[in-house]
Short mmCIF file of N, CA, C and O in Angstrom, two decimals:
data_model
loop_
_atom_site.label_atom_id
_atom_site.label_comp_id
_atom_site.label_asym_id
_atom_site.label_seq_id
_atom_site.Cartn_x
_atom_site.Cartn_y
_atom_site.Cartn_z
N MET A 1 -219.20 76.34 119.67
CA MET A 1 -218.13 77.60 120.12
C MET A 1 -218.16 77.27 121.71
O MET A 1 -219.48 77.79 122.11
N SER A 2 -217.04 77.63 122.51
CA SER A 2 -216.87 77.76 124.05
C SER A 2 -216.56 79.29 124.07
O SER A 2 -216.71 80.28 123.35
N MET A 3 -217.51 79.52 125.50
CA MET A 3 -216.62 80.98 125.77
C MET A 3 -215.58 80.63 126.36
O MET A 3 -215.22 80.13 127.51
N THR A 4 -214.71 82.05 126.95
CA THR A 4 -213.34 82.25 127.45
C THR A 4 -213.57 82.89 128.86
O THR A 4 -214.33 84.56 128.36
N ARG A 5 -212.98 83.49 129.93
CA ARG A 5 -213.21 84.50 130.60
C ARG A 5 -211.68 85.23 130.42
O ARG A 5 -210.64 85.31 130.39
N ARG A 6 -212.39 87.00 130.61
CA ARG A 6 -210.97 86.96 130.96
C ARG A 6 -211.13 88.05 132.38
O ARG A 6 -212.18 88.94 132.65
N ASP A 7 -209.54 87.57 132.62
CA ASP A 7 -208.77 88.36 133.76
C ASP A 7 -208.50 89.88 133.98
O ASP A 7 -208.64 90.19 132.87
N HIS A 8 -208.50 90.25 135.74
CA HIS A 8 -208.21 91.05 135.30
C HIS A 8 -207.02 91.42 136.24
O HIS A 8 -207.15 90.40 137.45
N THR A 9 -205.72 91.63 136.11
CA THR A 9 -204.39 92.37 137.37
C THR A 9 -204.56 93.79 138.33
O THR A 9 -204.29 94.29 136.87
N LEU A 10 -204.52 93.48 138.80
CA LEU A 10 -204.04 95.07 139.24
C LEU A 10 -203.24 95.26 140.63
O LEU A 10 -203.06 94.36 141.43
N PRO A 11 -202.30 95.79 140.31
CA PRO A 11 -200.96 95.95 141.13
C PRO A 11 -201.65 96.85 142.86
O PRO A 11 -202.69 97.63 142.52
N ILE A 12 -200.82 96.57 143.34
CA ILE A 12 -201.39 96.99 145.32
C ILE A 12 -199.91 97.67 145.60
O ILE A 12 -199.20 96.70 145.61
N ASN A 13 -200.74 98.80 146.23
CA ASN A 13 -199.53 99.88 146.53
C ASN A 13 -200.01 99.66 148.04
O ASN A 13 -201.23 99.77 148.35
N ILE A 14 -199.05 98.83 149.27
CA ILE A 14 -199.57 98.67 150.54
C ILE A 14 -198.86 99.75 151.07
O ILE A 14 -197.30 100.57 150.66
N VAL A 15 -199.52 100.37 151.67
CA VAL A 15 -199.69 102.00 152.25
C VAL A 15 -199.13 101.75 153.79
O VAL A 15 -199.82 100.62 154.50
N PRO A 16 -198.19 102.11 155.02
CA PRO A 16 -198.48 102.26 156.02
C PRO A 16 -199.83 101.89 157.12
O PRO A 16 -199.87 101.25 157.79
N ASP A 17 -200.81 103.20 156.59
CA ASP A 17 -201.83 102.68 157.09
C ASP A 17 -202.72 101.38 156.87
O ASP A 17 -203.57 101.15 157.93
N ASP A 18 -201.97 100.53 156.37
CA ASP A 18 -203.01 99.01 155.97
C ASP A 18 -202.29 98.07 156.91
O ASP A 18 -202.93 96.87 157.09
N ILE A 19 -201.33 98.33 157.40
CA ILE A 19 -200.46 97.68 158.61
C ILE A 19 -201.27 97.81 160.13
O ILE A 19 -201.63 98.92 160.76
N ASP A 20 -201.12 96.13 160.85
CA ASP A 20 -201.98 96.51 162.12
C ASP A 20 -200.86 96.48 163.05
O ASP A 20 -199.44 96.72 162.30
N PHE A 21 -201.43 96.21 164.31
CA PHE A 21 -200.82 96.41 165.32
C PHE A 21 -199.91 94.94 165.32
O PHE A 21 -198.88 94.67 166.06
N MET A 22 -199.94 93.94 164.24
CA MET A 22 -199.49 92.58 164.10
C MET A 22 -198.24 92.71 163.22
O MET A 22 -197.05 92.19 162.93
N GLY A 23 -198.08 94.25 162.44
CA GLY A 23 -196.73 94.44 161.94
C GLY A 23 -197.34 94.07 160.03
O GLY A 23 -196.42 93.76 159.30
N HIS A 24 -198.73 93.43 159.95
CA HIS A 24 -198.95 92.81 158.61
C HIS A 24 -200.34 93.46 157.90
O HIS A 24 -200.58 94.04 159.24
N VAL A 25 -200.32 93.27 156.90
CA VAL A 25 -201.48 94.16 156.73
C VAL A 25 -203.02 93.67 157.35
O VAL A 25 -203.40 92.47 157.35
N ASN A 26 -203.72 94.49 157.60
CA ASN A 26 -204.74 93.73 158.49
C ASN A 26 -206.05 93.53 157.41
O ASN A 26 -206.23 93.96 156.32
N ASN A 27 -206.38 92.34 157.97
CA ASN A 27 -207.15 91.48 156.80
C ASN A 27 -208.65 92.42 156.45
O ASN A 27 -208.57 91.61 155.42
N ALA A 28 -209.14 92.95 157.75
CA ALA A 28 -209.88 94.26 156.21
C ALA A 28 -209.88 94.89 155.07
O ALA A 28 -210.20 94.94 154.52
N ARG A 29 -208.24 95.45 155.23
CA ARG A 29 -208.05 95.84 154.28
C ARG A 29 -207.82 94.91 153.06
O ARG A 29 -208.21 95.95 151.85
N TYR A 30 -207.98 93.90 152.86
CA TYR A 30 -208.36 92.70 151.92
C TYR A 30 -209.45 92.80 150.97
O TYR A 30 -209.87 93.15 149.73
N LEU A 31 -210.40 92.81 151.58
CA LEU A 31 -211.49 93.74 151.45
C LEU A 31 -212.35 94.76 150.26
O LEU A 31 -212.13 95.06 149.02
N GLY A 32 -211.44 95.80 150.10
CA GLY A 32 -210.70 97.04 149.67
C GLY A 32 -210.46 96.64 148.33
O GLY A 32 -210.29 97.16 147.58
N TRP A 33 -208.86 96.21 148.83
CA TRP A 33 -208.21 95.60 147.46
C TRP A 33 -209.33 94.97 146.53
O TRP A 33 -209.46 94.87 145.15
N VAL A 34 -210.47 93.21 146.78
CA VAL A 34 -210.19 93.24 145.89
C VAL A 34 -212.20 93.93 146.23
O VAL A 34 -211.88 94.32 144.25
N GLN A 35 -213.00 95.06 146.10
CA GLN A 35 -213.51 96.05 145.44
C GLN A 35 -212.42 96.40 144.19
O GLN A 35 -213.40 96.86 143.46
N ASP A 36 -211.44 97.23 144.86
CA ASP A 36 -210.61 97.62 143.58
C ASP A 36 -210.08 96.46 142.44
O ASP A 36 -210.63 97.40 141.65
N ALA A 37 -210.32 95.91 142.44
CA ALA A 37 -210.03 95.05 141.42
C ALA A 37 -211.42 94.56 140.83
O ALA A 37 -211.12 94.81 139.59
N VAL A 38 -212.42 94.53 141.27
CA VAL A 38 -213.62 93.97 140.38
C VAL A 38 -213.24 95.56 139.90
O VAL A 38 -214.21 95.61 138.52
N LEU A 39 -214.19 96.38 140.07
CA LEU A 39 -214.47 97.26 139.70
C LEU A 39 -213.15 98.46 138.92
O LEU A 39 -214.17 98.68 137.92
N ALA A 40 -212.17 97.90 138.94
CA ALA A 40 -211.07 97.81 137.89
C ALA A 40 -211.84 96.93 136.79
O ALA A 40 -211.71 97.64 135.66
N HIS A 41 -211.80 96.06 136.57
CA HIS A 41 -211.99 94.99 135.67
C HIS A 41 -213.77 95.55 134.69
O HIS A 41 -213.30 95.01 133.70
N TRP A 42 -214.25 95.31 135.46
CA TRP A 42 -216.05 95.93 135.18
C TRP A 42 -215.19 97.56 134.61
O TRP A 42 -216.31 97.57 133.28
N ARG A 43 -214.75 98.71 134.76
CA ARG A 43 -213.99 99.74 134.07
C ARG A 43 -213.05 99.72 132.96
O ARG A 43 -213.64 100.15 131.70
N LYS A 44 -212.66 98.22 132.85
CA LYS A 44 -211.88 98.12 131.81
C LYS A 44 -212.78 97.38 130.54
O LYS A 44 -212.18 98.12 129.70
N LEU A 45 -212.92 96.77 131.05
CA LEU A 45 -213.73 96.09 129.80
C LEU A 45 -215.55 96.57 129.62
O LEU A 45 -215.46 95.69 127.85
N ALA A 46 -216.22 96.59 130.18
CA ALA A 46 -217.77 97.34 130.28
C ALA A 46 -217.68 97.90 128.92
O ALA A 46 -216.89 99.38 129.01
N PRO A 47 -218.34 98.16 128.16
CA PRO A 47 -218.63 99.47 127.08
C PRO A 47 -219.14 100.78 128.11
O PRO A 47 -219.28 100.44 129.30
N ALA A 48 -219.10 101.97 127.36
CA ALA A 48 -219.16 103.14 127.62
C ALA A 48 -220.47 103.42 128.48
O ALA A 48 -220.64 103.73 129.49
N GLU A 49 -221.62 102.78 127.51
CA GLU A 49 -222.62 103.13 127.99
C GLU A 49 -223.29 102.23 129.53
O GLU A 49 -223.45 102.90 129.96
N ALA A 50 -222.53 101.32 129.35
CA ALA A 50 -222.28 100.45 130.77
C ALA A 50 -222.10 101.01 132.00
O ALA A 50 -223.10 101.15 132.97
N LEU A 51 -220.41 102.01 131.36
CA LEU A 51 -220.30 102.28 132.47
C LEU A 51 -220.92 103.65 133.27
O LEU A 51 -220.79 103.91 134.33
N ALA A 52 -221.12 104.48 131.95
CA ALA A 52 -222.32 105.30 132.40
C ALA A 52 -223.42 105.17 133.07
O ALA A 52 -223.75 105.94 133.93
N SER A 53 -223.97 103.45 132.97
CA SER A 53 -225.89 103.86 133.45
C SER A 53 -225.86 102.66 134.59
O SER A 53 -226.61 102.53 135.10
N ARG A 54 -224.53 102.09 134.62
CA ARG A 54 -224.67 101.23 136.12
C ARG A 54 -223.68 101.49 136.85
O ARG A 54 -222.25 102.33 136.89
N ALA A 55 -223.95 100.64 137.80
CA ALA A 55 -222.71 100.60 138.85
C ALA A 55 -223.05 99.51 139.82
O ALA A 55 -224.20 98.32 139.62
N TRP A 56 -222.28 99.50 141.04
CA TRP A 56 -221.86 98.06 141.76
C TRP A 56 -222.40 98.36 143.11
O TRP A 56 -221.65 99.02 143.65
N VAL A 57 -223.20 97.14 143.84
CA VAL A 57 -223.37 96.91 145.25
C VAL A 57 -222.42 95.14 145.58
O VAL A 57 -223.22 94.85 145.03
N ALA A 58 -221.42 96.26 146.56
CA ALA A 58 -220.86 94.01 146.98
C ALA A 58 -222.55 93.45 147.56
O ALA A 58 -222.68 94.04 148.89
N LEU A 59 -222.91 92.11 147.33
CA LEU A 59 -223.31 91.08 148.06
C LEU A 59 -223.02 90.46 149.28
O LEU A 59 -223.86 90.22 150.64
N LYS A 60 -221.60 90.24 148.50
CA LYS A 60 -221.27 88.89 149.95
C LYS A 60 -219.79 88.57 149.61
O LYS A 60 -219.27 88.84 148.80
N HIS A 61 -218.50 88.60 150.56
CA HIS A 61 -217.40 88.28 150.47
C HIS A 61 -217.09 87.09 150.92
O HIS A 61 -217.20 87.24 152.40
N GLU A 62 -216.32 86.25 150.70
CA GLU A 62 -216.28 84.84 151.52
C GLU A 62 -214.60 84.89 151.05
O GLU A 62 -214.08 84.63 150.16
N ILE A 63 -213.87 85.05 152.51
CA ILE A 63 -212.16 85.02 151.88
C ILE A 63 -211.42 84.25 152.87
O ILE A 63 -212.09 84.01 154.52
N THR A 64 -210.76 83.51 152.08
CA THR A 64 -210.23 82.65 152.78
C THR A 64 -208.38 83.39 152.74
O THR A 64 -207.91 83.50 151.94
N TYR A 65 -207.91 83.37 154.21
CA TYR A 65 -206.39 83.72 154.34
C TYR A 65 -206.10 82.95 154.34
O TYR A 65 -205.75 82.22 155.32
N ARG A 66 -204.60 83.11 153.33
CA ARG A 66 -202.80 82.01 153.53
C ARG A 66 -201.76 82.26 153.88
O ARG A 66 -201.77 81.88 155.00
N LYS A 67 -201.16 83.58 153.74
CA LYS A 67 -200.29 84.62 154.41
C LYS A 67 -200.49 85.29 154.42
O LYS A 67 -201.11 85.96 153.58
N PRO A 68 -199.56 86.16 155.87
CA PRO A 68 -199.85 87.71 155.97
C PRO A 68 -199.01 88.88 155.04
O PRO A 68 -198.00 88.15 153.88
N ALA A 69 -199.60 90.05 154.41
CA ALA A 69 -199.01 90.35 153.85
C ALA A 69 -198.18 91.46 154.03
O ALA A 69 -198.55 91.74 155.21
N PHE A 70 -197.20 92.15 153.84
CA PHE A 70 -196.20 92.86 154.62
C PHE A 70 -195.71 94.38 153.69
O PHE A 70 -196.11 94.05 152.68
N ILE A 71 -195.35 95.31 154.56
CA ILE A 71 -195.34 96.40 153.66
C ILE A 71 -194.26 97.27 152.79
O ILE A 71 -194.65 97.72 151.73
N ASP A 72 -193.44 96.12 152.59
CA ASP A 72 -192.43 96.19 151.00
C ASP A 72 -193.05 95.29 150.48
O ASP A 72 -192.22 95.14 149.33
N ASP A 73 -193.57 94.62 150.80
CA ASP A 73 -194.21 93.54 149.66
C ASP A 73 -194.59 93.66 148.28
O ASP A 73 -195.40 95.00 148.32
N GLU A 74 -194.61 93.24 147.05
CA GLU A 74 -195.32 93.72 145.98
C GLU A 74 -196.68 92.13 145.28
O GLU A 74 -196.29 91.17 145.35
N VAL A 75 -197.56 93.15 146.02
CA VAL A 75 -198.90 92.57 145.60
C VAL A 75 -199.56 92.98 144.70
O VAL A 75 -199.69 93.58 144.20
N ILE A 76 -200.41 91.44 143.87
CA ILE A 76 -201.18 91.85 143.14
C ILE A 76 -202.58 91.40 143.79
O ILE A 76 -202.41 90.00 143.79
N ALA A 77 -203.24 91.89 142.64
CA ALA A 77 -204.74 90.82 142.97
C ALA A 77 -205.39 90.68 141.64
O ALA A 77 -205.57 91.32 140.05
N ARG A 78 -205.93 89.52 141.30
CA ARG A 78 -205.87 89.18 139.83
C ARG A 78 -208.02 88.67 140.10
O ARG A 78 -207.48 87.43 141.04
N THR A 79 -208.21 89.28 139.36
CA THR A 79 -209.48 89.04 139.36
C THR A 79 -210.35 88.21 137.82
O THR A 79 -209.72 88.76 137.00
N VAL A 80 -211.26 87.62 138.21
CA VAL A 80 -212.37 87.04 137.22
C VAL A 80 -213.54 86.95 137.45
O VAL A 80 -213.96 86.59 138.28
N LEU A 81 -214.18 87.23 136.34
CA LEU A 81 -215.83 87.30 136.74
C LEU A 81 -216.19 85.82 136.65
O LEU A 81 -215.71 84.94 135.12
N ASP A 82 -216.17 84.70 137.17
CA ASP A 82 -217.40 83.86 137.15
C ASP A 82 -218.45 83.84 136.56
O ASP A 82 -218.35 82.32 135.53
N SER A 83 -219.53 84.16 136.59
CA SER A 83 -220.57 83.91 136.06
C SER A 83 -221.55 84.80 136.61
O SER A 83 -221.27 86.03 137.34
N ILE A 84 -222.80 85.14 135.67
CA ILE A 84 -223.25 86.23 135.63
C ILE A 84 -224.98 85.79 135.86
O ILE A 84 -225.21 84.63 135.09
N LYS A 85 -225.87 86.47 136.15
CA LYS A 85 -227.13 85.78 136.87
C LYS A 85 -228.33 87.11 137.20
O LYS A 85 -227.83 87.49 138.45
N GLY A 86 -228.86 87.04 135.85
CA GLY A 86 -229.93 88.42 136.03
C GLY A 86 -228.75 89.64 136.65
O GLY A 86 -227.94 89.89 135.63
N ALA A 87 -229.06 90.41 137.48
CA ALA A 87 -228.54 91.38 137.67
C ALA A 87 -226.84 91.06 138.93
O ALA A 87 -226.04 92.04 139.07
N ARG A 88 -226.92 89.73 139.48
CA ARG A 88 -225.59 89.53 140.06
C ARG A 88 -224.49 88.97 139.26
O ARG A 88 -224.63 88.21 138.66
N ALA A 89 -223.58 89.20 140.26
CA ALA A 89 -222.34 88.91 139.36
C ALA A 89 -221.49 88.57 140.20
O ALA A 89 -221.49 88.80 141.43
N PHE A 90 -220.46 87.10 140.39
CA PHE A 90 -220.43 86.50 140.98
C PHE A 90 -218.54 86.39 140.35
O PHE A 90 -217.87 85.81 139.42
N TYR A 91 -217.43 86.38 140.92
CA TYR A 91 -216.38 86.83 140.90
C TYR A 91 -215.49 85.84 142.19
O TYR A 91 -215.39 86.02 143.24
N THR A 92 -213.89 85.86 141.27
CA THR A 92 -213.17 84.92 141.96
C THR A 92 -211.79 85.58 142.48
O THR A 92 -211.43 86.57 141.10
N THR A 93 -211.41 86.83 143.20
CA THR A 93 -210.25 87.27 143.33
C THR A 93 -208.76 86.37 144.09
O THR A 93 -209.43 86.08 145.27
N VAL A 94 -207.91 86.52 143.93
CA VAL A 94 -206.43 86.10 144.19
C VAL A 94 -206.12 87.34 144.37
O VAL A 94 -205.52 88.06 143.27
N ILE A 95 -205.15 87.46 145.81
CA ILE A 95 -204.08 88.52 146.36
C ILE A 95 -203.04 87.42 146.34
O ILE A 95 -202.95 86.19 147.15
N ALA A 96 -201.81 88.27 145.71
CA ALA A 96 -200.87 87.26 145.61
C ALA A 96 -199.92 87.83 145.79
O ALA A 96 -199.76 89.21 145.28
N ARG A 97 -198.01 87.22 146.29
CA ARG A 97 -197.30 88.12 146.23
C ARG A 97 -196.11 87.22 145.86
O ARG A 97 -195.71 85.94 145.97
N GLY A 98 -196.22 87.13 144.32
CA GLY A 98 -195.49 86.83 142.86
C GLY A 98 -196.08 85.34 143.17
O GLY A 98 -197.61 85.13 143.01
N GLU A 99 -196.04 84.05 143.17
CA GLU A 99 -196.25 83.17 143.03
C GLU A 99 -197.20 82.54 144.25
O GLU A 99 -198.53 81.18 144.14
N GLU A 100 -197.40 83.17 145.33
CA GLU A 100 -197.50 82.89 146.49
C GLU A 100 -198.73 83.39 146.55
O GLU A 100 -199.16 84.58 146.98
N VAL A 101 -199.83 82.98 146.71
CA VAL A 101 -201.52 82.92 147.51
C VAL A 101 -201.27 83.58 148.74
O VAL A 101 -200.94 83.02 149.68
N LEU A 102 -201.69 84.52 148.65
CA LEU A 102 -202.50 85.38 150.54
C LEU A 102 -203.28 85.38 150.20
O LEU A 102 -203.49 85.05 152.21
N ALA A 103 -204.39 85.22 150.07
CA ALA A 103 -205.90 85.07 150.10
C ALA A 103 -206.65 85.14 148.28
O ALA A 103 -205.93 85.70 147.83
N GLU A 104 -207.41 84.10 149.22
CA GLU A 104 -208.67 83.93 147.89
C GLU A 104 -210.13 84.35 148.61
O GLU A 104 -210.09 84.30 149.17
N VAL A 105 -210.76 84.83 147.50
CA VAL A 105 -211.84 85.13 147.68
C VAL A 105 -213.04 85.56 146.82
O VAL A 105 -212.84 85.39 145.32
N LYS A 106 -214.13 85.07 146.88
CA LYS A 106 -215.31 84.21 146.20
C LYS A 106 -216.20 85.59 146.81
O LYS A 106 -216.89 86.12 147.40
N SER A 107 -217.44 86.36 145.37
CA SER A 107 -217.84 87.32 145.82
C SER A 107 -218.86 88.02 144.61
O SER A 107 -218.42 87.33 144.16
N SER A 108 -219.60 88.21 145.15
CA SER A 108 -220.98 88.45 144.61
C SER A 108 -221.97 89.86 144.46
O SER A 108 -221.28 90.40 146.00
N TRP A 109 -221.95 90.07 143.61
CA TRP A 109 -222.09 91.61 143.58
C TRP A 109 -223.27 91.86 142.50
O TRP A 109 -224.17 91.06 142.12
N CYS A 110 -224.14 92.82 143.21
CA CYS A 110 -225.39 93.25 142.19
C CYS A 110 -225.23 94.43 141.34
O CYS A 110 -225.05 95.59 141.95
N CYS A 111 -225.34 94.32 140.08
CA CYS A 111 -225.24 95.24 139.23
C CYS A 111 -226.69 96.25 139.47
O CYS A 111 -227.57 95.56 139.68
N ILE A 112 -226.63 97.83 140.07
CA ILE A 112 -227.51 98.43 139.78
C ILE A 112 -227.46 99.78 138.74
O ILE A 112 -226.55 99.57 138.34
N ASP A 113 -228.57 100.12 138.79
CA ASP A 113 -229.43 101.33 137.44
C ASP A 113 -228.62 102.77 138.31
O ASP A 113 -229.48 102.78 139.56
N SER A 114 -228.00 103.28 137.85
CA SER A 114 -227.18 104.14 138.42
C SER A 114 -228.53 105.47 138.83
O SER A 114 -227.56 106.51 139.76
N GLU A 115 -229.16 105.42 138.32
CA GLU A 115 -230.21 106.29 138.39
C GLU A 115 -231.41 106.36 139.73
O GLU A 115 -231.70 106.32 140.58
N THR A 116 -231.97 105.16 139.07
CA THR A 116 -232.87 104.46 140.12
C THR A 116 -231.99 103.93 141.52
O THR A 116 -232.90 103.32 142.21
N LEU A 117 -231.04 103.26 141.08
CA LEU A 117 -230.50 102.69 142.18
C LEU A 117 -230.92 101.42 142.55
O LEU A 117 -231.68 99.81 143.58
N ARG A 118 -231.98 100.76 141.45
CA ARG A 118 -232.46 99.21 141.54
C ARG A 118 -231.65 98.49 140.56
O ARG A 118 -230.85 98.62 140.05
N PRO A 119 -232.09 97.19 141.13
CA PRO A 119 -231.10 96.36 140.42
C PRO A 119 -230.99 96.49 138.85
O PRO A 119 -232.31 96.58 138.62
N ALA A 120 -230.06 95.75 138.19
CA ALA A 120 -230.67 96.24 136.48
C ALA A 120 -229.89 94.72 136.25
O ALA A 120 -228.30 94.26 136.30
N ARG A 121 -230.41 94.85 135.39
CA ARG A 121 -229.81 92.68 134.73
C ARG A 121 -228.60 93.41 133.53
O ARG A 121 -228.26 94.30 133.10
N ILE A 122 -227.67 92.17 134.18
CA ILE A 122 -226.77 92.21 133.01
C ILE A 122 -227.36 91.43 131.67
O ILE A 122 -226.94 90.54 131.56
N GLY A 123 -227.31 92.13 130.41
CA GLY A 123 -227.38 91.21 129.13
C GLY A 123 -226.47 90.41 128.79
O GLY A 123 -225.31 90.79 129.30
N GLU A 124 -226.57 90.32 127.58
CA GLU A 124 -225.62 89.12 126.51
C GLU A 124 -225.07 90.06 126.14
O GLU A 124 -223.98 90.19 126.38
N GLU A 125 -225.39 90.89 125.73
CA GLU A 125 -224.69 91.87 125.20
C GLU A 125 -223.23 93.06 126.03
O GLU A 125 -221.95 92.62 125.57
N ILE A 126 -223.78 93.14 126.97
CA ILE A 126 -222.77 93.22 128.39
C ILE A 126 -221.72 91.95 128.40
O ILE A 126 -220.62 92.20 128.74
N ALA A 127 -222.44 91.19 128.90
CA ALA A 127 -221.61 89.83 129.33
C ALA A 127 -220.80 89.13 128.49
O ALA A 127 -219.77 89.46 128.34
N SER A 128 -220.81 89.60 127.10
CA SER A 128 -220.01 89.33 126.36
C SER A 128 -218.83 89.95 125.69
O SER A 128 -217.71 89.61 125.70
N TYR A 129 -218.77 91.05 126.84
CA TYR A 129 -217.20 91.91 127.01
C TYR A 129 -216.25 90.85 127.96
O TYR A 129 -215.30 91.45 128.13
N PHE A 130 -217.10 90.44 128.92
CA PHE A 130 -216.53 89.50 129.70
C PHE A 130 -216.54 88.06 130.02
O PHE A 130 -215.19 87.35 130.05
N PHE A 131 -216.94 87.74 128.34
CA PHE A 131 -216.99 86.36 127.53
C PHE A 131 -216.88 86.02 126.81
O PHE A 131 -217.73 86.00 125.58
N PRO A 132 -215.97 86.89 125.84
CA PRO A 132 -215.82 86.23 124.72
C PRO A 132 -215.97 84.92 123.81
O PRO A 132 -215.09 84.57 124.61
N LYS A 133 -216.60 85.47 122.57
CA LYS A 133 -216.35 83.73 122.42
C LYS A 133 -215.13 83.59 121.68
O LYS A 133 -214.02 84.27 121.64
N LYS A 134 -214.60 81.93 121.77
CA LYS A 134 -213.61 81.65 121.14
C LYS A 134 -213.56 80.69 119.84
O LYS A 134 -214.84 79.65 120.16
N ALA A 135 -213.38 80.25 119.13
CA ALA A 135 -212.92 79.94 117.81
C ALA A 135 -213.06 78.22 118.49
O ALA A 135 -212.37 77.96 119.53
#
């Protein structure tokens, strides 16, 4: 059996505060969109017990900007969990306007225990929600 990855798409609402002095979305705002997309992906797929006991801390973001976004654009963030290693999760998020890629982001995150705030290993049981087996 092989594994398949489950992606998640998040519509993005561009607001006037996202726009910088050049008239397009400020580059820093893309980080917020990535965080929103990754956390929405986690909330959508993770089991209730994991949602209640775990949280996420961003470790690294590597962004490649392709094209600017503007106030009236219809933009989405499409994110997928690429892999898991111990307490770390590695995501790819694409910010797009239709078929146009505006930015590509590789990010790594650390899963932490909500009470102790210490790294919490992501076990096979939780991983199976994100990487379901296919026949």
